[in-house]
Short mmCIF file of C-alpha atoms and ligand atoms in Angstrom, two decimals:
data_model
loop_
_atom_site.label_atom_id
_atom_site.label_comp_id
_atom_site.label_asym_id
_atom_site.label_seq_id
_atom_site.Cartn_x
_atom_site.Cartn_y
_atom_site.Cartn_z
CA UNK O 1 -30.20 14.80 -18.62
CA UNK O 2 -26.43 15.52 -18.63
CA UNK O 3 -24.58 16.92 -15.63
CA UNK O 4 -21.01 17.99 -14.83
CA UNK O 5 -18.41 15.46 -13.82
CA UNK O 6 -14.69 16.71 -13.44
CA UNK O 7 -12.03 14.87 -15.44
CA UNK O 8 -8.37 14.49 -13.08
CA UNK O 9 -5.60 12.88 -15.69
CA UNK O 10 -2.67 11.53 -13.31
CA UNK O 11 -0.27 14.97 -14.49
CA UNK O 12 -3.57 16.88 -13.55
CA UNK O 13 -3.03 15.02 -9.69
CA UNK O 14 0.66 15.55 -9.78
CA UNK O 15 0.14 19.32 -10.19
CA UNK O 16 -1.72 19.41 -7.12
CA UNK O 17 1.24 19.16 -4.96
CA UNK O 18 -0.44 17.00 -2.48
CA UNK O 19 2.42 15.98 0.62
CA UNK O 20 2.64 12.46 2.07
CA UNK O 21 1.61 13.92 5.14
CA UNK O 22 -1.29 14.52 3.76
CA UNK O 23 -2.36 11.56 2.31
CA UNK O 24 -1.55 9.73 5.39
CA UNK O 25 -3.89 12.00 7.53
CA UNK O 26 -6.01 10.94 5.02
CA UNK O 27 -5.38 7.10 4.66
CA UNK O 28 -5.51 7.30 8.85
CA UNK O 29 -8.90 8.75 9.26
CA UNK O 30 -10.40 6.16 6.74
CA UNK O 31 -8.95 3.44 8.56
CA UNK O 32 -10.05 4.94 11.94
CA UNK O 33 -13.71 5.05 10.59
CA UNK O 34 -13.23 1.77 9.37
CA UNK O 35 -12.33 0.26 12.63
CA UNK O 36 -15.43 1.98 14.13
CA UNK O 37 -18.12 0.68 12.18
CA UNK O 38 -18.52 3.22 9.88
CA UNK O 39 -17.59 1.89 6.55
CA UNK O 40 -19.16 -0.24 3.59
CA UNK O 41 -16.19 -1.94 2.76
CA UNK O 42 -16.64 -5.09 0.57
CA UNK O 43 -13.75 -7.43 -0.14
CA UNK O 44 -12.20 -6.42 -3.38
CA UNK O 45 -13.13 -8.72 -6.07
CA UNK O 46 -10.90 -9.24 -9.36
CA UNK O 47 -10.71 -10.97 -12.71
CA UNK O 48 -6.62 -12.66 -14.21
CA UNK O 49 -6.47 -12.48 -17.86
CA UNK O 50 -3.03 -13.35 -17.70
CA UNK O 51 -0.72 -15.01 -15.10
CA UNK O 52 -0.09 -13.09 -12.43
CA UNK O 53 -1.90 -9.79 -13.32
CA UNK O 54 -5.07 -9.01 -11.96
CA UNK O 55 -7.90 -6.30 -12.40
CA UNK O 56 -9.91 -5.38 -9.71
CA UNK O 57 -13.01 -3.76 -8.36
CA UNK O 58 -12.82 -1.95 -5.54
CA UNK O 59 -15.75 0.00 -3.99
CA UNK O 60 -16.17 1.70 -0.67
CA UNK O 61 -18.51 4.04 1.10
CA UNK O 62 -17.38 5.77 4.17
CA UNK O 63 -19.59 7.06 6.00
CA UNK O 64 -20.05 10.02 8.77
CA UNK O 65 -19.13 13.75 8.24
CA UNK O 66 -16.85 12.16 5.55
CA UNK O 67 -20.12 10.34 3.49
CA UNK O 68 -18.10 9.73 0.40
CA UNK O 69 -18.57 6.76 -2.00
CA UNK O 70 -16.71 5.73 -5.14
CA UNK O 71 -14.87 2.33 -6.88
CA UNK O 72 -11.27 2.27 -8.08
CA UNK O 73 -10.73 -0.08 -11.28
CA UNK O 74 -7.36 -1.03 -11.21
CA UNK O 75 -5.02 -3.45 -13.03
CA UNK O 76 -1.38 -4.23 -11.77
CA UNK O 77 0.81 -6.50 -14.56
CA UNK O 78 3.95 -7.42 -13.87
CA UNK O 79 5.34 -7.66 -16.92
CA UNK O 80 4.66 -3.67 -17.73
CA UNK O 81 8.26 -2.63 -16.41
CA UNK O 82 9.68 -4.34 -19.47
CA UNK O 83 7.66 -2.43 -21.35
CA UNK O 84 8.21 0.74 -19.72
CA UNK O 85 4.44 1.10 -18.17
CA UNK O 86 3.36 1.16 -14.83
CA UNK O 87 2.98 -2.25 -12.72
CA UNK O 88 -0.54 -0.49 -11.76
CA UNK O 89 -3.10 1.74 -13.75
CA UNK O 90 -6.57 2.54 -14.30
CA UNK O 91 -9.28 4.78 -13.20
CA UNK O 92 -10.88 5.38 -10.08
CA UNK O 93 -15.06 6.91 -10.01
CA UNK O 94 -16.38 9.08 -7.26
CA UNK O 95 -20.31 9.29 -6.58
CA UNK O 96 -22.44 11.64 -5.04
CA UNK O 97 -23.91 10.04 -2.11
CA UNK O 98 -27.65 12.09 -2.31
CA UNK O 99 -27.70 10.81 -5.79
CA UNK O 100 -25.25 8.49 -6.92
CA UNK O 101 -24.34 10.58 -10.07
CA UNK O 102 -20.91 10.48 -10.92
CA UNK O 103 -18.78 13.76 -9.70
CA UNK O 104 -15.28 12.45 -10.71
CA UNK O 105 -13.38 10.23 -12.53
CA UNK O 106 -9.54 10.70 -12.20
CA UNK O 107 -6.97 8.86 -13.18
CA UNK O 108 -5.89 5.79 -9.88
CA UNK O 109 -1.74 5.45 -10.92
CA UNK O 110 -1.22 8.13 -8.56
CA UNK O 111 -3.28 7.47 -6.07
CA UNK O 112 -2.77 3.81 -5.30
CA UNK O 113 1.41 4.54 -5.60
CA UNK O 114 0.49 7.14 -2.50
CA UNK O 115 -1.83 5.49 -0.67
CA UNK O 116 0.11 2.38 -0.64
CA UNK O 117 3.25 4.34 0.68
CA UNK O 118 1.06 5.91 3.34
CA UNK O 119 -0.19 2.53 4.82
CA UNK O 120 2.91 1.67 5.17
CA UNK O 121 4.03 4.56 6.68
CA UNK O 122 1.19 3.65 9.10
CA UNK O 123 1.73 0.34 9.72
CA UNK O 124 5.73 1.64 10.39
CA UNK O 125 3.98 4.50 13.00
CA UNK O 126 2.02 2.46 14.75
CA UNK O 127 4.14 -0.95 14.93
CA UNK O 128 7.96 0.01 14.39
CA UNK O 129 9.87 1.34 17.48
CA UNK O 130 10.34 4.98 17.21
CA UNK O 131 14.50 4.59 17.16
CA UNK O 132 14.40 2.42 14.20
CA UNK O 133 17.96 3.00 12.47
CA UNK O 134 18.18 -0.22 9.25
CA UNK O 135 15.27 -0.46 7.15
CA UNK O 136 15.68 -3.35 4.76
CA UNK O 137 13.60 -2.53 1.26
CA UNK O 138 12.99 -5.65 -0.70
CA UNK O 139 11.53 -4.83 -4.38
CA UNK O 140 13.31 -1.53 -5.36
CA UNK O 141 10.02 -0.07 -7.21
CA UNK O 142 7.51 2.20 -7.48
CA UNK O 143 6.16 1.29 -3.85
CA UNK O 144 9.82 0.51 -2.74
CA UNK O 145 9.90 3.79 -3.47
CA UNK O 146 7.20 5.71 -2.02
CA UNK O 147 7.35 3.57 1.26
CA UNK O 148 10.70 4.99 2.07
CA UNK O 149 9.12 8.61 1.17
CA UNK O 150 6.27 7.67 3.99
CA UNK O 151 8.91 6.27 6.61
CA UNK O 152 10.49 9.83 6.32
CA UNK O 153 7.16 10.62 7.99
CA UNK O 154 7.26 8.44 11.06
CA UNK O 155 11.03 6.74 11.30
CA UNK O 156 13.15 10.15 12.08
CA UNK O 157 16.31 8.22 13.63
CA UNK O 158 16.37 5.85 10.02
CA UNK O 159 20.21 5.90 8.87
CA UNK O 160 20.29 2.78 6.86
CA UNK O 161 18.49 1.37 4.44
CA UNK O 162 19.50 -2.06 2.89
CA UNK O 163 18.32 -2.80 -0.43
CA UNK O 164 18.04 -5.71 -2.56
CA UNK O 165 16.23 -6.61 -6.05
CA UNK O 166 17.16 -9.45 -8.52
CA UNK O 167 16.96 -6.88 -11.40
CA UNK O 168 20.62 -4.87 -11.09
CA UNK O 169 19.59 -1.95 -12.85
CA UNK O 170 17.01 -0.99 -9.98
CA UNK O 171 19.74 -0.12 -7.68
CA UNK O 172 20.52 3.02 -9.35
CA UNK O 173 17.51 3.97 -10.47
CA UNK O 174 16.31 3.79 -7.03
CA UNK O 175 19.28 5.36 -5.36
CA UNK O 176 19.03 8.19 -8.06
CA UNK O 177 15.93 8.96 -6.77
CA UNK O 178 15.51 8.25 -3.00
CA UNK O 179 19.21 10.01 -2.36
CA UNK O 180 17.46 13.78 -2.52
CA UNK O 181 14.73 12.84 -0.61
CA UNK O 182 16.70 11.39 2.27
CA UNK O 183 20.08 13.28 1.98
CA UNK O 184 21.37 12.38 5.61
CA UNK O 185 21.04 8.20 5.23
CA UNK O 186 23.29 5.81 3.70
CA UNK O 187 21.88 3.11 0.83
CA UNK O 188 23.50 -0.30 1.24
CA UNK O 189 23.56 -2.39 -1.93
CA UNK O 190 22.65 -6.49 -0.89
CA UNK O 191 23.69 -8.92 -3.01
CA UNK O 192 20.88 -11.39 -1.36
CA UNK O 193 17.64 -10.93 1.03
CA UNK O 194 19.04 -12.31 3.81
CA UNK O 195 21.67 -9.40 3.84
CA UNK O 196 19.05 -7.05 3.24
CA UNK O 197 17.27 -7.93 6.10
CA UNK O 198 20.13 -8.76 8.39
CA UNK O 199 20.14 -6.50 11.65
CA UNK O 200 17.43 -4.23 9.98
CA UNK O 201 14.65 -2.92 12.53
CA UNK O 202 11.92 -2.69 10.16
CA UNK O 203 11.80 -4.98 6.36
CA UNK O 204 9.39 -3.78 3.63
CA UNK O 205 8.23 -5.78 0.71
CA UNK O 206 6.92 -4.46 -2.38
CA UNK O 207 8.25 -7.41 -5.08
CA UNK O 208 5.14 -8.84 -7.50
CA UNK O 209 2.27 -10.46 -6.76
CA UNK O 210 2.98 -13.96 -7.88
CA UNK O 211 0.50 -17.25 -8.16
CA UNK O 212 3.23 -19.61 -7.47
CA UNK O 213 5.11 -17.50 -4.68
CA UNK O 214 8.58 -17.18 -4.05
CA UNK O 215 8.90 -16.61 -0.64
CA UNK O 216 12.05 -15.56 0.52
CA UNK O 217 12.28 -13.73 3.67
CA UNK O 218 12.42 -16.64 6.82
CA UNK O 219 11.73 -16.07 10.23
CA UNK O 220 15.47 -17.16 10.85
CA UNK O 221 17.29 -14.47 9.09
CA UNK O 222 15.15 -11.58 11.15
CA UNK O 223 16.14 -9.33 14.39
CA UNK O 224 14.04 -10.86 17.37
CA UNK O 225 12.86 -7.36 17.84
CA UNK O 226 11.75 -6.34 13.61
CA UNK O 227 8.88 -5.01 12.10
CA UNK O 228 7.92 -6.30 8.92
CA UNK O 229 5.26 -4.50 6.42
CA UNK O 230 4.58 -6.16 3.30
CA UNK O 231 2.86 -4.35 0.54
CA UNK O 232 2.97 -7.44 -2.17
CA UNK O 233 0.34 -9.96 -0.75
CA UNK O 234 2.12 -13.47 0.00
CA UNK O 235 5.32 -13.21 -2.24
CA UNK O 236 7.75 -12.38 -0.13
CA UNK O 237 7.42 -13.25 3.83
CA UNK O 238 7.51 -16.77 4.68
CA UNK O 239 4.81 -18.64 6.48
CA UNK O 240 7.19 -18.69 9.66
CA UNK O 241 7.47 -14.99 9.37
CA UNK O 242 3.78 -13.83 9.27
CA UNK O 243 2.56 -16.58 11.68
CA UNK O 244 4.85 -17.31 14.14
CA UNK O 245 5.80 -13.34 15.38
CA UNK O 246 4.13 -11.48 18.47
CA UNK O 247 1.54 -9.99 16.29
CA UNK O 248 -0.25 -10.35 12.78
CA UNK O 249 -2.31 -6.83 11.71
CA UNK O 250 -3.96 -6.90 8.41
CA UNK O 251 -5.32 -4.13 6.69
CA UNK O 252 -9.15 -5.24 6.97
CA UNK O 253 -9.75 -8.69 8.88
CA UNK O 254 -12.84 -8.88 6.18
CA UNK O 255 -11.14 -9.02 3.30
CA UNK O 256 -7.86 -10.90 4.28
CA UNK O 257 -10.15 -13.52 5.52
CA UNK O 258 -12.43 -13.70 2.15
CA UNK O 259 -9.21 -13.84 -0.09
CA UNK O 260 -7.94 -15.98 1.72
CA UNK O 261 -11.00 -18.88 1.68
CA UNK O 262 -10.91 -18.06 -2.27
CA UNK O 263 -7.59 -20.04 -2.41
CA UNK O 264 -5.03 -18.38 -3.85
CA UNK O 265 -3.37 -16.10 -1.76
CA UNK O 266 -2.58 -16.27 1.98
CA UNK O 267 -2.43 -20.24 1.67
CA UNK O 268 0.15 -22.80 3.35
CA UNK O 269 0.83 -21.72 6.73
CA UNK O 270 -0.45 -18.06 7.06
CA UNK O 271 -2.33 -16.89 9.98
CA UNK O 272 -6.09 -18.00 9.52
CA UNK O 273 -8.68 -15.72 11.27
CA UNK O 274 -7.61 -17.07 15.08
CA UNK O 275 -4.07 -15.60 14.25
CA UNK O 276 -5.28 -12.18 13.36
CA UNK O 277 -4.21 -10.13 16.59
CA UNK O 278 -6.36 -6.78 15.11
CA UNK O 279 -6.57 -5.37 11.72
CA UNK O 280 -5.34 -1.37 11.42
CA UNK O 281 -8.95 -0.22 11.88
CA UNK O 282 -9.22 -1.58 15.18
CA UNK O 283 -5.62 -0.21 16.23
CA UNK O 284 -6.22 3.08 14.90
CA UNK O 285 -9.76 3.38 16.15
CA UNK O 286 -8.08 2.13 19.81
CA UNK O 287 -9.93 -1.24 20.47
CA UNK O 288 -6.53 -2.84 20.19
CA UNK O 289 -2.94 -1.47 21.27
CA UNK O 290 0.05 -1.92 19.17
CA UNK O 291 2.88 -4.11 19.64
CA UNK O 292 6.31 -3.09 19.68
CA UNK O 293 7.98 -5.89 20.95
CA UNK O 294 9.45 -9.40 19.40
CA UNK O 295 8.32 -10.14 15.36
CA UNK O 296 5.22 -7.36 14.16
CA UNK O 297 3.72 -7.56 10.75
CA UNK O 298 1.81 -5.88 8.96
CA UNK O 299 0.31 -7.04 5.80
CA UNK O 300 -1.83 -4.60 3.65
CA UNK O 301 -3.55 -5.60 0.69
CA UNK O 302 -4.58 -1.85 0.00
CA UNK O 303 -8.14 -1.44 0.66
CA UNK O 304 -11.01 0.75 -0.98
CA UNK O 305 -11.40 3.22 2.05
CA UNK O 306 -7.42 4.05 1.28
CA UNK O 307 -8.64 5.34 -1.80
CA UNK O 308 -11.53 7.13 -1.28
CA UNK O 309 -10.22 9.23 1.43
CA UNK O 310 -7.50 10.10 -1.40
CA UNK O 311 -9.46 11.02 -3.94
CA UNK O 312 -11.48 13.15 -1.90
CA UNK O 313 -8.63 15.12 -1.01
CA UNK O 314 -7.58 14.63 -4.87
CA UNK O 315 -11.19 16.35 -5.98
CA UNK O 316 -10.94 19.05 -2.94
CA UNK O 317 -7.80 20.18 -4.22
CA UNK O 318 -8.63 20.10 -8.14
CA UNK O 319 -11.83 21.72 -7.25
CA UNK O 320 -9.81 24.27 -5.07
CA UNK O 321 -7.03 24.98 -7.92
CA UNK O 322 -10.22 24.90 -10.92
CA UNK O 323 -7.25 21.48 -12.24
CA UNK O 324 -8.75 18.99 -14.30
CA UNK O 325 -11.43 19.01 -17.42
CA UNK O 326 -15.24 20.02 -16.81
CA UNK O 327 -17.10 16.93 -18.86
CA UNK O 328 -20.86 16.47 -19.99
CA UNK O 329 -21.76 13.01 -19.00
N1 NAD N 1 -0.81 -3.56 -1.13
C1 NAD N 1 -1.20 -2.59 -1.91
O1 NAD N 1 -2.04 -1.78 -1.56
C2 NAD N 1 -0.53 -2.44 -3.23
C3 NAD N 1 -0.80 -1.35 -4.05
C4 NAD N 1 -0.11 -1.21 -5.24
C5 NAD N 1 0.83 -2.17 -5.61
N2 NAD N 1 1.01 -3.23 -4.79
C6 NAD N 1 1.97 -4.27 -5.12
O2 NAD N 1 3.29 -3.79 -4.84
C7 NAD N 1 4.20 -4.55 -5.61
C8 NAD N 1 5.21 -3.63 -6.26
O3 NAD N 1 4.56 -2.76 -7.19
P1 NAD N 1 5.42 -1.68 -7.97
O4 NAD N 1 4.46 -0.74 -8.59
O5 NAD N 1 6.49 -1.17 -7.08
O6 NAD N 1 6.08 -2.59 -9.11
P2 NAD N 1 7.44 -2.29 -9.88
O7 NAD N 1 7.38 -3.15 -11.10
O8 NAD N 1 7.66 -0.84 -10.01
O9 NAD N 1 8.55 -2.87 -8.88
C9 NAD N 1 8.65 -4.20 -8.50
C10 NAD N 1 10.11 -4.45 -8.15
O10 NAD N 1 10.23 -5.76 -7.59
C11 NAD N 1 11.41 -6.34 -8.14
N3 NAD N 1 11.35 -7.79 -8.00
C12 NAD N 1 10.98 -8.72 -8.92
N4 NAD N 1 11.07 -9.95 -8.37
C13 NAD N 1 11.52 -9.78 -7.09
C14 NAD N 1 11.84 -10.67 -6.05
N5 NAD N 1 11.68 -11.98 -6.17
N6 NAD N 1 12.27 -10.14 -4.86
C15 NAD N 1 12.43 -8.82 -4.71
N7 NAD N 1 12.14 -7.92 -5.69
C16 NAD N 1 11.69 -8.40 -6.85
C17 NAD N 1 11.43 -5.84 -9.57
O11 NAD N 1 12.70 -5.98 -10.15
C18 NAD N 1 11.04 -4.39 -9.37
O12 NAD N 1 12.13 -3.58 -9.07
C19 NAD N 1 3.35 -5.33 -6.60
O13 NAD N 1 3.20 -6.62 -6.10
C20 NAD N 1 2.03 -4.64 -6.58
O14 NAD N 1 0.95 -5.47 -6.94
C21 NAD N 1 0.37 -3.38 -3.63
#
């Protein structure tokens, strides 16, 4: 018996005109439901056919008034910016819940680029102080990118941003496009990470995922008083950065904990479950307060209830604007 499943290609998602705002309200109220119980949120699993790419499963139900379920599919390989192709892609599937029949399948580029952005805009909301003037960007990306779009959201005194990736090029290409967005700040080009990061009040990574990582942003060359989000796993903060602060937040205390017992990531020195002062669920849902004081970080993996609550408001919009293609499955 066929039914109906609508089709969302990534330019059929950028035609929605979706803000930031929005996906963070979205992103917010995932994590809040998250932190109170009212998830299914299994550790992603993945598969490497090739160094330092991945492909992985992600699945999530969430539960409530919200009582969506779906699974994003996504690879990220490094290597793709030599070849002119994004460092993430795939496809992300959204089920009814009173059957389990598929009602979507849209492209995930979009949506994980966003997502990831808004967490971070979250983690900056809830953790950085509200005066926060120098943000340091390390990894001048897609998600260096979209981060910055997110702190817009929640960082209204930010003046400065420091920037610094080992690729030249990425300078312009990122002050090209980040100079419209944020007309009244000034873009400082750093010649290393510890310039990037010196006197800055919040420091953002979003460099690749790496096997072997190298680390490079110490405890030693940070403000007392910084908040550090990290979008790329272990590759950037140092050990003494992540562990020895005022606070650790992850994004779920689940799966931090079960990547980290599968022995790649998260190894030699970072926080093991005792060191976990909340994950975002808990802080959003209020069992825990934030921290604005001495070293924060955050470190967010990305997590499946991120992208369900977007592609709900992906498949409320396309529905809304008749966008996409009507398939027989
Ligand atoms: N946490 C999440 O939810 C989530 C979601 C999506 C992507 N990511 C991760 O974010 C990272 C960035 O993804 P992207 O799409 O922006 O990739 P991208 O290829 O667009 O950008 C990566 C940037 O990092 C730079 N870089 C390379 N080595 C570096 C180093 N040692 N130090 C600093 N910068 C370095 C590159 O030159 C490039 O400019 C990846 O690790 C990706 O897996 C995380």
């Amino acid at each position: 018996m066929a039914y109906d499943v609508r089709f969302i290609s990534q330019a059929d998602v950028e035609s929605l005109g979706i803000s930031m705002k929005e996906v963070m309200d979205g992103v917010e109220t995932g994590w809040r439901m998250n932190g109170e119980g009212k998830t299914e949120l299994p550790a992603k699993i993945g598969i490497h056919p090739r160094g330092n790419c991945y492909i992985h499963a992600m699945p999530c139900w969430i539960g409530g008034d919200t009582d969506m379920a779906g699974m994003k599919w996504v690879a990220g390989f490094p290597m793709n910016l030599e070849k002119r192709l994004p460092y993430n892609n795939g496809i992300f599937v959204l089920n009814d819940t009173e059957t389990g029949v598929v009602k979507a399948i849209m492209d995930c580029n979009w949506m994980t680029t966003w997502r990831t952005g808004a967490a971070a805009g979250l983690g900056a909301k809830y953790f950085a102080a509200p005066d926060s003037a120098v943000v340091a960007v390390i990894g001048l990306g897609t998600i260096g990118k979209i981060t910055l779009r997110a702190f817009k959201e929640v960082l209204p005194a930010m003046k400065y941003i420091k920037i610094y990736d080992p690729i030249a090029e990425q300078y312009g290409r990122f002050i090209d496009e980040m100079r419209e967005l944020l007309p009244g700040v000034e873009f400082i080009k750093c010649g290393s990470v510890r310039d990037a990061c010196a006197d800055a009040d919040v420091v953002t990574s979003c460099a690749p995922i790496l096997d072997q990582p190298r680390r490079s942003v110490s405890a030693d060359m940070l403000k007392e008083n910084v908040c550090c989000i990290t979008s790329d796993y272990d590759s950037t903060l140092c050990a003494d950065t992540v562990s020895g602060g005022r606070s650790f937040v992850c994004d779920d205390r689940g799966q931090y904990l079960w990547t980290q017992e599968h022995g790649v990531y998260f190894q030699n020195g970072y926080p093991l479950a005792e060191g976990i002062y909340a994950d975002m669920g808990e802080i959003i849902a209020g069992k825990k307060p934030p921290v604005l004081e001495g070293r924060r970080v955050c470190l967010f993996m990305g997590i499946a209830s991120h992208d369900v609550m977007t592609a709900k408001l992906i498949l409320e919009k396309a529905a809304e604007k008749d966008a996409g293609t009507m398939l027989k499955l």
